[in-house]
Coordinates of C-alpha atoms in Angstrom, one line a residue:
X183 CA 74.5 137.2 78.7
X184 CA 78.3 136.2 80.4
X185 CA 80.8 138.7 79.6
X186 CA 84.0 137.4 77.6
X187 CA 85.6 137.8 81.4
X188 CA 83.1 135.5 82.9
X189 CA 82.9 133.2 80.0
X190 CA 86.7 132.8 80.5
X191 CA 86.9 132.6 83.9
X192 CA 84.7 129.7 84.1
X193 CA 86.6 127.9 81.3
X194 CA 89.5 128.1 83.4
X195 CA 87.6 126.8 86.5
X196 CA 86.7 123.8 84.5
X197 CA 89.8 123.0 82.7
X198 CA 91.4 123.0 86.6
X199 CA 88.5 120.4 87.4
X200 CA 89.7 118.2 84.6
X201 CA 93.6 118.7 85.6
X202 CA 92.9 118.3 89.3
X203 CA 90.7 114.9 88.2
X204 CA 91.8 111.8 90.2
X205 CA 93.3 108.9 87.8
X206 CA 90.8 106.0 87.2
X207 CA 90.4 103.4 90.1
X208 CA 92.1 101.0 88.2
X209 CA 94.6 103.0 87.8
X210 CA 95.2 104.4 91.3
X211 CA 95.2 101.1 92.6
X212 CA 97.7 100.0 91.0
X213 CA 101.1 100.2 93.6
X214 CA 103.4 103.5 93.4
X215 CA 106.9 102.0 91.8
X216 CA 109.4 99.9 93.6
X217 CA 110.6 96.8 94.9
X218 CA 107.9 93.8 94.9
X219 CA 106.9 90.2 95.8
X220 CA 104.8 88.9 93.2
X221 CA 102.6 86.3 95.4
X222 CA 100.1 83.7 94.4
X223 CA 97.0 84.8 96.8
X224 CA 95.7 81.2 96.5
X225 CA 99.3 79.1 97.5
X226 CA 101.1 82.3 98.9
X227 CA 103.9 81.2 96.8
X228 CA 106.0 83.8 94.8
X229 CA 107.3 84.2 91.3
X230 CA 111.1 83.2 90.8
X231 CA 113.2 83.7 88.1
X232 CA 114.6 80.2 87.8
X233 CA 117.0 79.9 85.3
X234 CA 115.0 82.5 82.0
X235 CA 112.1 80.0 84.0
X236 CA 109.2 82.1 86.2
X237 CA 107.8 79.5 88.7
X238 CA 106.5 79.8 92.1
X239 CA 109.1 79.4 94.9
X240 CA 108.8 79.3 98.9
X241 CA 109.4 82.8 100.2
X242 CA 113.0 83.3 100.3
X243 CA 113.4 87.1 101.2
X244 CA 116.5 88.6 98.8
X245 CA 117.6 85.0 98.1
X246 CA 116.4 83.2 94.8
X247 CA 115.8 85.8 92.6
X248 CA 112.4 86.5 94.1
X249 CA 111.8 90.4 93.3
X250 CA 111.1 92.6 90.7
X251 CA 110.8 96.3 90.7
X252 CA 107.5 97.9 89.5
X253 CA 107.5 100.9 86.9
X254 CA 104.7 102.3 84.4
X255 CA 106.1 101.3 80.7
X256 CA 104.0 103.3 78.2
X257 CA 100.5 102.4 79.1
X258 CA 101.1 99.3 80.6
X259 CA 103.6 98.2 83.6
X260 CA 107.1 96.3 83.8
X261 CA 108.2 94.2 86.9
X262 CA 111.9 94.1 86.1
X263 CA 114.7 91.5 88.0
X264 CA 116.1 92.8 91.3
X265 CA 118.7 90.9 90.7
X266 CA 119.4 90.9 86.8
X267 CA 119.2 94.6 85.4
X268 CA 117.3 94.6 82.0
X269 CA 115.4 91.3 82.3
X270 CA 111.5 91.3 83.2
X271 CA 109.0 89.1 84.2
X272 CA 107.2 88.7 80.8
X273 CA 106.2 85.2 79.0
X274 CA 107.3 83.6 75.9
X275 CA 103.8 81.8 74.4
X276 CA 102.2 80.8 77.1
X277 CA 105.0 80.3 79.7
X278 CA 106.5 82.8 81.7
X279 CA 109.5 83.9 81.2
X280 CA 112.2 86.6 82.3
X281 CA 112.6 88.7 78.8
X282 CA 114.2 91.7 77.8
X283 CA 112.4 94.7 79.5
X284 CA 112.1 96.3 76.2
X285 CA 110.4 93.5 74.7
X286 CA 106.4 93.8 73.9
X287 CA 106.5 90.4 76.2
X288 CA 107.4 92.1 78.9
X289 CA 104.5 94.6 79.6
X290 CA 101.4 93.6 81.4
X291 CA 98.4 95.7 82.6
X292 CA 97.4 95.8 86.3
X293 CA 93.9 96.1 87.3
X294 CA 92.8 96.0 91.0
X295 CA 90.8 93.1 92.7
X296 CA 90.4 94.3 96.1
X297 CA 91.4 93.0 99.7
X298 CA 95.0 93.9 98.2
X299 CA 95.1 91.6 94.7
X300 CA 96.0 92.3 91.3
X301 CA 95.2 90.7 87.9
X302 CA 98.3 91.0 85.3
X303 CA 97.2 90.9 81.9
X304 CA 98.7 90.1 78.9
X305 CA 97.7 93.9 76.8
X306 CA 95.0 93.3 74.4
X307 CA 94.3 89.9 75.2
X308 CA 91.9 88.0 78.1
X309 CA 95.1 86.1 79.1
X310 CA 96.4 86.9 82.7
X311 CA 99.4 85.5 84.5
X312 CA 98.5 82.5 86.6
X313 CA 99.5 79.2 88.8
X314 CA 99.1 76.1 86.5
X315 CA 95.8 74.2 87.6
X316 CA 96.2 71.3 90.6
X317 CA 96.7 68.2 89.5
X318 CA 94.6 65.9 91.3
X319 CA 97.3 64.3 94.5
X320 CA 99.3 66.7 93.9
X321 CA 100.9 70.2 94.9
X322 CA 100.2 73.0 92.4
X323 CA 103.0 73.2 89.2
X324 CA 105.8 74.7 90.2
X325 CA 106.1 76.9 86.4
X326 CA 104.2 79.6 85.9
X327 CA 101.8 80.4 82.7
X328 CA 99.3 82.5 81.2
X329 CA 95.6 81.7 81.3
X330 CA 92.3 82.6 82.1
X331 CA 90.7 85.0 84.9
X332 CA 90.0 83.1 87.5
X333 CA 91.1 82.2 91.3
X334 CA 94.6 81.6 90.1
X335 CA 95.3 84.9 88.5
X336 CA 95.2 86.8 91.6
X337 CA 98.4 87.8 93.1
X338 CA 99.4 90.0 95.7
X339 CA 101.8 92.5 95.3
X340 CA 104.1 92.6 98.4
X341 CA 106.5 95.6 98.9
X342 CA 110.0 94.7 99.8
X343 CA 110.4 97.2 102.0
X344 CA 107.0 97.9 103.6
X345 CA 105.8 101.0 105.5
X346 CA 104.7 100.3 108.8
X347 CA 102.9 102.2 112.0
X348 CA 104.1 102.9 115.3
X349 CA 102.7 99.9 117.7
X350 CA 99.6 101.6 119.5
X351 CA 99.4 102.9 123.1
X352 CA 99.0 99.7 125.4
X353 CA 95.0 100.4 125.4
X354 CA 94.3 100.2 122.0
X355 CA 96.5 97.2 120.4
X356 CA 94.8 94.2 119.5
X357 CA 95.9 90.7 120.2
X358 CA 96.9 90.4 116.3
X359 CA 99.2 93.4 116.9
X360 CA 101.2 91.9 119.5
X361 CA 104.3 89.6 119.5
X362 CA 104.8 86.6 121.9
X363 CA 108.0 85.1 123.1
X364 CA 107.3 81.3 122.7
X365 CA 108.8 78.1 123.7
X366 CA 109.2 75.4 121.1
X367 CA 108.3 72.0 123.0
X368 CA 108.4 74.1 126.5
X369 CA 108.1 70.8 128.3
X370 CA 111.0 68.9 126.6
X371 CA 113.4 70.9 129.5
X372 CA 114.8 68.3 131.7
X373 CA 113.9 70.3 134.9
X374 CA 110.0 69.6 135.4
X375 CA 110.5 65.7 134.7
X376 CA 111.2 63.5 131.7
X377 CA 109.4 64.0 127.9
X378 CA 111.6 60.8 126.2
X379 CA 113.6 57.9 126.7
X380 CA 116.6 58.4 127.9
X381 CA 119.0 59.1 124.6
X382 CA 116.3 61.7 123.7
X383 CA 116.8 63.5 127.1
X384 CA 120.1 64.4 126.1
X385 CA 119.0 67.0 123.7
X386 CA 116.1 69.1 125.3
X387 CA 114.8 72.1 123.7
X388 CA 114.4 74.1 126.5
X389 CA 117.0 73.8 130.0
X390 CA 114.8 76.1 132.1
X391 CA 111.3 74.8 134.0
X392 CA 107.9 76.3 132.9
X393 CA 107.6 78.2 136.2
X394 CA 111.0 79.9 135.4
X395 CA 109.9 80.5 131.2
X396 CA 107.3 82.5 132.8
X397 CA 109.7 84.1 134.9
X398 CA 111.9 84.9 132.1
X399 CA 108.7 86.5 129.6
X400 CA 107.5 83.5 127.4
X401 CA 104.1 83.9 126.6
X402 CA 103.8 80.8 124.5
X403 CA 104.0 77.4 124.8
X404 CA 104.1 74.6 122.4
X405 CA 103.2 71.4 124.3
X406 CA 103.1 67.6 122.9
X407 CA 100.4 65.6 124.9
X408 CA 100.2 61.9 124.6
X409 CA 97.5 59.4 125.5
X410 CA 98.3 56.5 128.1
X411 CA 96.3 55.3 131.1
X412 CA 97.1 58.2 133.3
X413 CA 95.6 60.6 131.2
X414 CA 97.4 62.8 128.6
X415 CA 101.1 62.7 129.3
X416 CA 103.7 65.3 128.1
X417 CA 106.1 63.4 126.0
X418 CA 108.4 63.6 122.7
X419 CA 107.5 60.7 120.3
X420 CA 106.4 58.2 122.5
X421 CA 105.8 58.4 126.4
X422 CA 107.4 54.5 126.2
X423 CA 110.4 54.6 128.6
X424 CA 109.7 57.9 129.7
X425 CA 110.9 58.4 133.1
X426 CA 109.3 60.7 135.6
X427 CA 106.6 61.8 132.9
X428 CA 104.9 65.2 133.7
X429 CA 101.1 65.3 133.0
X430 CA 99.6 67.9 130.9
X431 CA 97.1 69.5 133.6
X432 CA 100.1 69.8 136.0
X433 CA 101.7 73.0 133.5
X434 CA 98.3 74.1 132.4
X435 CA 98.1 74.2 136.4
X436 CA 101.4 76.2 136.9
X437 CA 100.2 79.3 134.1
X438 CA 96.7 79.6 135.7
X439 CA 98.3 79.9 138.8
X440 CA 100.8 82.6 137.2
X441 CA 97.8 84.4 135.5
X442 CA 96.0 85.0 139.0
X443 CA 99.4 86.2 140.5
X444 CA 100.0 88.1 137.3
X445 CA 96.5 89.7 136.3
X446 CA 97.8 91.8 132.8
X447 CA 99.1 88.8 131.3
X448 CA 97.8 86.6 129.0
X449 CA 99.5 83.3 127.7
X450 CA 98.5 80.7 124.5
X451 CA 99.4 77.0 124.1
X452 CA 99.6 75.3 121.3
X453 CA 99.1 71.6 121.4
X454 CA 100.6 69.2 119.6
X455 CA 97.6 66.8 120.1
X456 CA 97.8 62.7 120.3
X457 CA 94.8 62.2 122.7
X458 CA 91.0 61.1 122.2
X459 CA 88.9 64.3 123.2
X460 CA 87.9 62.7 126.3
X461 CA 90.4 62.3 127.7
X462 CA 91.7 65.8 127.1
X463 CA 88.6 67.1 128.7
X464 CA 88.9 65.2 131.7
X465 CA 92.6 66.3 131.5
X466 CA 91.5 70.1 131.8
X467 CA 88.7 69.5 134.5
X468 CA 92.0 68.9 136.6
X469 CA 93.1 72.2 136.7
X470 CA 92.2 74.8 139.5
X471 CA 90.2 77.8 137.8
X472 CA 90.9 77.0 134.0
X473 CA 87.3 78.1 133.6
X474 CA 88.2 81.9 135.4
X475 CA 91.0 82.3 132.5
X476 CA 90.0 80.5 129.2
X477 CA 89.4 82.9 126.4
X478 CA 87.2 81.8 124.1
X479 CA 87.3 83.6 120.3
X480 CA 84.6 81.7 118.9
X481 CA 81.5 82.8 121.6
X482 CA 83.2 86.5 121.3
X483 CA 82.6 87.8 117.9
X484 CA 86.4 87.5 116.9
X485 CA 85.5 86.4 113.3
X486 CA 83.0 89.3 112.2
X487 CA 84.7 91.9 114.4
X488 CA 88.3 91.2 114.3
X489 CA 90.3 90.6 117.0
X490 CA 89.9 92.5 120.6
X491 CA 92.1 94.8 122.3
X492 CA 95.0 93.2 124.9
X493 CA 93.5 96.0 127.3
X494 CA 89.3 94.3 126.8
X495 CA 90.6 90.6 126.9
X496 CA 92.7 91.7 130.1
X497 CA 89.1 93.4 131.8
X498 CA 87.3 90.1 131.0
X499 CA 90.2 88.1 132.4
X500 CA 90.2 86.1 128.9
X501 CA 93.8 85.2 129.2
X502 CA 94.2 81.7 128.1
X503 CA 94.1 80.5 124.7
X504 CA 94.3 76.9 124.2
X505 CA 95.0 75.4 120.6
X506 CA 94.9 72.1 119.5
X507 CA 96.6 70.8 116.0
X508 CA 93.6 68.1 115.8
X509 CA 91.1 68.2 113.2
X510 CA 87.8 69.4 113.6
X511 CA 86.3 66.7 111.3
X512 CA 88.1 63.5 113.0
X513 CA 86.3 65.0 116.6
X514 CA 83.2 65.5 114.6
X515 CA 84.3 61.4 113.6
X516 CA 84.5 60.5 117.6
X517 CA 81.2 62.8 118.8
X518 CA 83.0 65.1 120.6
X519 CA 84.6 68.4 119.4
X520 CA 87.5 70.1 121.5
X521 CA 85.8 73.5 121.1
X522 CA 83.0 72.7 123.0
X523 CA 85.1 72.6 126.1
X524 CA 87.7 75.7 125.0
X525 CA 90.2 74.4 123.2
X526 CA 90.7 75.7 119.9
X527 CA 91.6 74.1 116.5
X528 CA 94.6 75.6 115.2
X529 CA 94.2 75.6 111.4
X530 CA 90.7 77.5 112.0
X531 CA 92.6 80.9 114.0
X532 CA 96.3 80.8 113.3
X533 CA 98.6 80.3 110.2
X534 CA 101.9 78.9 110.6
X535 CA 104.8 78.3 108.7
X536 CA 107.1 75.0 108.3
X537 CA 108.1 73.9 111.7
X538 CA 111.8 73.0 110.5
X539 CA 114.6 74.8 109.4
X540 CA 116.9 71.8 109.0
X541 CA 119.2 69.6 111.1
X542 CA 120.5 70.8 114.4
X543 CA 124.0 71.4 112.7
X544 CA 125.3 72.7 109.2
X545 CA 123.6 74.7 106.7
X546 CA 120.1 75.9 106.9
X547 CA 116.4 76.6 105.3
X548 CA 115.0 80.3 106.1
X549 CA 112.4 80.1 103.3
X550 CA 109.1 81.0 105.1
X551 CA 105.9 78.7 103.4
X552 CA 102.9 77.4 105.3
X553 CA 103.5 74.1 107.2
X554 CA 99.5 73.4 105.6
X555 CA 100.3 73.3 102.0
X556 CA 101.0 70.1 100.5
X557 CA 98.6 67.7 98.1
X558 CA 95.2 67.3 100.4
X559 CA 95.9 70.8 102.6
X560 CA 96.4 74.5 101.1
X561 CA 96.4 77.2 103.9
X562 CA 98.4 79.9 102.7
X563 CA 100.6 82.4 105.4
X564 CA 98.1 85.0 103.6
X565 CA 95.1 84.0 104.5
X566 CA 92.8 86.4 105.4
X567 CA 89.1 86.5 106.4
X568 CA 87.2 89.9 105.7
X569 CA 87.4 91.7 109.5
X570 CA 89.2 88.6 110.4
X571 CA 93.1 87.9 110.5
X572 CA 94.4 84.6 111.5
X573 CA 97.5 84.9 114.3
X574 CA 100.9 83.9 112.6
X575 CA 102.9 81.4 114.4
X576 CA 106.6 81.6 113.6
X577 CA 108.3 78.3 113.9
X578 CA 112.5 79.1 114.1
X579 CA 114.1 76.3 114.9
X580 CA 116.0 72.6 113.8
X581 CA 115.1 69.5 114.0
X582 CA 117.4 69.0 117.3
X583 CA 117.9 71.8 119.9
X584 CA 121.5 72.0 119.7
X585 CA 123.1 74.7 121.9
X586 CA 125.1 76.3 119.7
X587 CA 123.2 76.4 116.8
X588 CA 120.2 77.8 118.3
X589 CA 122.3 80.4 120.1
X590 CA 123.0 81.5 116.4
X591 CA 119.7 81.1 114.7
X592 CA 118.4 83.0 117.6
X593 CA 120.5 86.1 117.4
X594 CA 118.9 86.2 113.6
X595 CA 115.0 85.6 114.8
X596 CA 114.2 89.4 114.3
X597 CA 116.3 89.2 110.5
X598 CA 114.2 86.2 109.9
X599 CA 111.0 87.4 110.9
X600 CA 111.5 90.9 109.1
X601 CA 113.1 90.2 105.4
X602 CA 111.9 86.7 104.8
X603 CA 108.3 85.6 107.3
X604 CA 106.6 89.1 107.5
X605 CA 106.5 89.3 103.9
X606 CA 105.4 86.1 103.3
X607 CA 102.4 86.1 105.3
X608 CA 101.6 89.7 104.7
X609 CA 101.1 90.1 108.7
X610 CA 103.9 90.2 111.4
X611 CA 104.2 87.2 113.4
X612 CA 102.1 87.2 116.7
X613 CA 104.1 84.4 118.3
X614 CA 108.1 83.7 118.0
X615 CA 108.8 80.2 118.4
X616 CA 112.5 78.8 119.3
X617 CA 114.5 76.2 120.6
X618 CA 116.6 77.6 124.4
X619 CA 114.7 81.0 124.4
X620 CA 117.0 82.1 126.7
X621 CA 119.9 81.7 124.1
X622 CA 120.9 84.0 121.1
X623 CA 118.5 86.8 123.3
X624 CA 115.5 86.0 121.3
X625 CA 113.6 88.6 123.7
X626 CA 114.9 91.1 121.6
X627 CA 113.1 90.2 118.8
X628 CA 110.0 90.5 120.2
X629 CA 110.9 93.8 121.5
X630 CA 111.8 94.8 117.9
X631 CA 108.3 93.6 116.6
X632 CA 106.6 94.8 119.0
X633 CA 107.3 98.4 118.1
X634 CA 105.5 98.9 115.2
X635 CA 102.4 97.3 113.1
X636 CA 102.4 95.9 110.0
X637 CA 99.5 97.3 107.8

């Protein structure tokens, strides 16, 4: 028989096991208090307080009354107003609402999803917080409800202020790790030849050639390519009245020819795309060793393993990525896909936010929403494949390259990119894309991002 000193001692011993018990997974999950987004994981939209109103707004950053700080309230959880002490993100019948954060209406119970989504429930009840359902033509409602459990009631939960890693040693970062400097319409420069009719010409985007962007560091390129009977033509709108057009294989020419003389670098283009897949093939069979560069993600495991190291794609001299806005299904349409001779389409590796900020003068647009969301498209900043992670493309700039103001939007790019995009995309931005690069010392930014990682 145990003595009374045994007896106790293994009492104790057990009642430690119960103390030292880990909370319920639910539970645990659930994020450690502070300062959130609340964002739809199916329209990567985020809840607003809009007037007493909760609706789903484009990413805004610390503008439009878009967070709310998270705290335990009993058994349940509050998201209270960052920017109106006392009033939560609760629902009055069925709508949400902003509500007093002492009110019953206020409290909601958080239960993990995985992959980094949360269900808020009403307590008691199978009613969850939720994005109104699509109407058919239409974008999703802008006012958020309560309803059922299904797609629609899964939200991230997005710190404000997000803890990040130190960037990796140059051997071991991944391409999705890594920051690009990149040229908005890098042909529209007025050096190389002309990209518009005359009037146009008078407002570049760039004033520095191709060969001297990859002088200066730019890594990216966004190129428009139109069809006429020479081929595919590098032009803005319209190669009509174009003077001295430049063709397309002639600056896919100039970076191969920079890749062998640089062998560490790698370089991406991103086509703005108006040509029959024919002639774009034809196009690339111009250039001198294309086929000694071209990386191509889709014969090298990138969506089941995630995307490889800088150092592996460098070994394999991988070090052009070519993307194409086309469609896969209007190639399917003409019998020839662009894949099948490297290029990549866009919407299938990348995500990309709205390419305009606003006119090239007066006030501005920093929200930060996916350029694919609109009635018939709905690609979220957020999404996210299993091991796979789309690259981020970045769009800063106005609809006209004016000097001046892109001197000032660029000396804001890393602000931007850190308090308003990076947040709404969950993932840093892999590619940086502005109007006179060499303006407002975009570099910078990339420097800044490409210190750290963003888990």
């Amino acid at each position: 028989m145990p003595s009374p000193r045994t007896t106790s001692l293994a009492a104790a011993v057990a009642l430690a096991a119960v103390v030292a018990a880990p909370a319920p997974a639910a539970l645990a999950a659930v994020p450690a208090p502070g300062a959130y987004y609340v964002q739809s994981a199916v329209t990567g939209l985020n809840a607003a307080d809009s007037g007493g109103a909760v609706e789903q707004h484009r990413p805004k950053g610390n503008e439009d009354r878009q967070q709310w700080t998270l705290r335990a309230s009993g058994a349940s959880y509050v998201l209270e107003s960052v920017d109106a002490a006392g009033s939560c993100l609760g629902r009055s019948g069925d709508q949400a609402r902003t509500v007093a954060c002492t009110s019953g209406d206020a409290a909601w119970d958080i239960t993990d999803l995985g992959s980094g989504r949360h269900r808020l429930k009403v307590p008691g009840t199978e009613r969850y917080l939720t994005v109104g359902a699509k109407p058919s033509g239409a974008n999703y409602p802008a006012p958020l409800v309560t309803g059922g459990a299904g797609d629609l009631a899964a939200w991230y939960l997005t710190p404000v202020t997000p803890t990040t890693n130190p960037m990796p040693p140059a051997g071991q970062r991944t391409l999705d790790q890594v920051t690009f400097l990149t040229a908005h319409n890098a042909y529209a420069n007025g050096v190389d030849g002309g990209f518009a009719p005359p009037f146009v010409n008078l407002v570049p985007n760039q004033t520095r050639g191709i060969n001297q962007q990859l002088s200066d560091g730019v890594r990216g390129f966004m190129l428009d390519i139109h069809q006429t009977p020479d081929g595919a033509i590098l032009c803005h709108n319209s190669c009509t009245l174009v003077s001295r057009p430049v063709a397309l294989w002639v600056d896919i020419q100039r970076m191969v020819d920079f890749l062998k003389q640089n062998p560490d670098q790698f370089l991406t283009v991103f086509l703005e795309d108006y040509v029959d897949p024919a002639v774009l093939r034809s196009e690339l069979a111009r250039v001198n060793g294309l086929s000694d560069v071209l990386y191509r993600p889709d014969q090298t495991g990138v969506r089941t393993s995630g995307w490889p190291r800088m150092a592996d794609l460098i070994a394999a001299n991988d070090r052009l990525l070519l993307f194409t806005d086309r469609s896969r299904a209007s190639d399917q349409a003409a019998g020839l896909t662009r894949d099948t001779f490297g290029v990549m389409y866009q919407k299938e590796w990348t995500v990309e936010n709205y390419w305009s900020m606003g006119g090239g003068i007066g006030s501005s647009d920093w929200s930060c929403y996916s350029r694919w969301y609109d009635a018939n498209t709905n690609i979220p900043l957020t999404r996210t494949e299993s091991a796979f992670k789309p690259l981020f493309v970045m769009n800063h700039f106005r609809d006209a390259g004016i000097t001046g103001t892109a001197t000032n939007d660029n000396a804001k790019l890393a602000d931007r990119a850190q308090r308003f995009c990076q947040p709404a995309a969950r993932k840093k931005p892999n590619f940086l894309a502005v109007d006179h690069y060499n303006l407002g010392n975009a570099a910078s930014a990339v420097t800044t991002l490409n210190t750290y990682t963003y888990p």
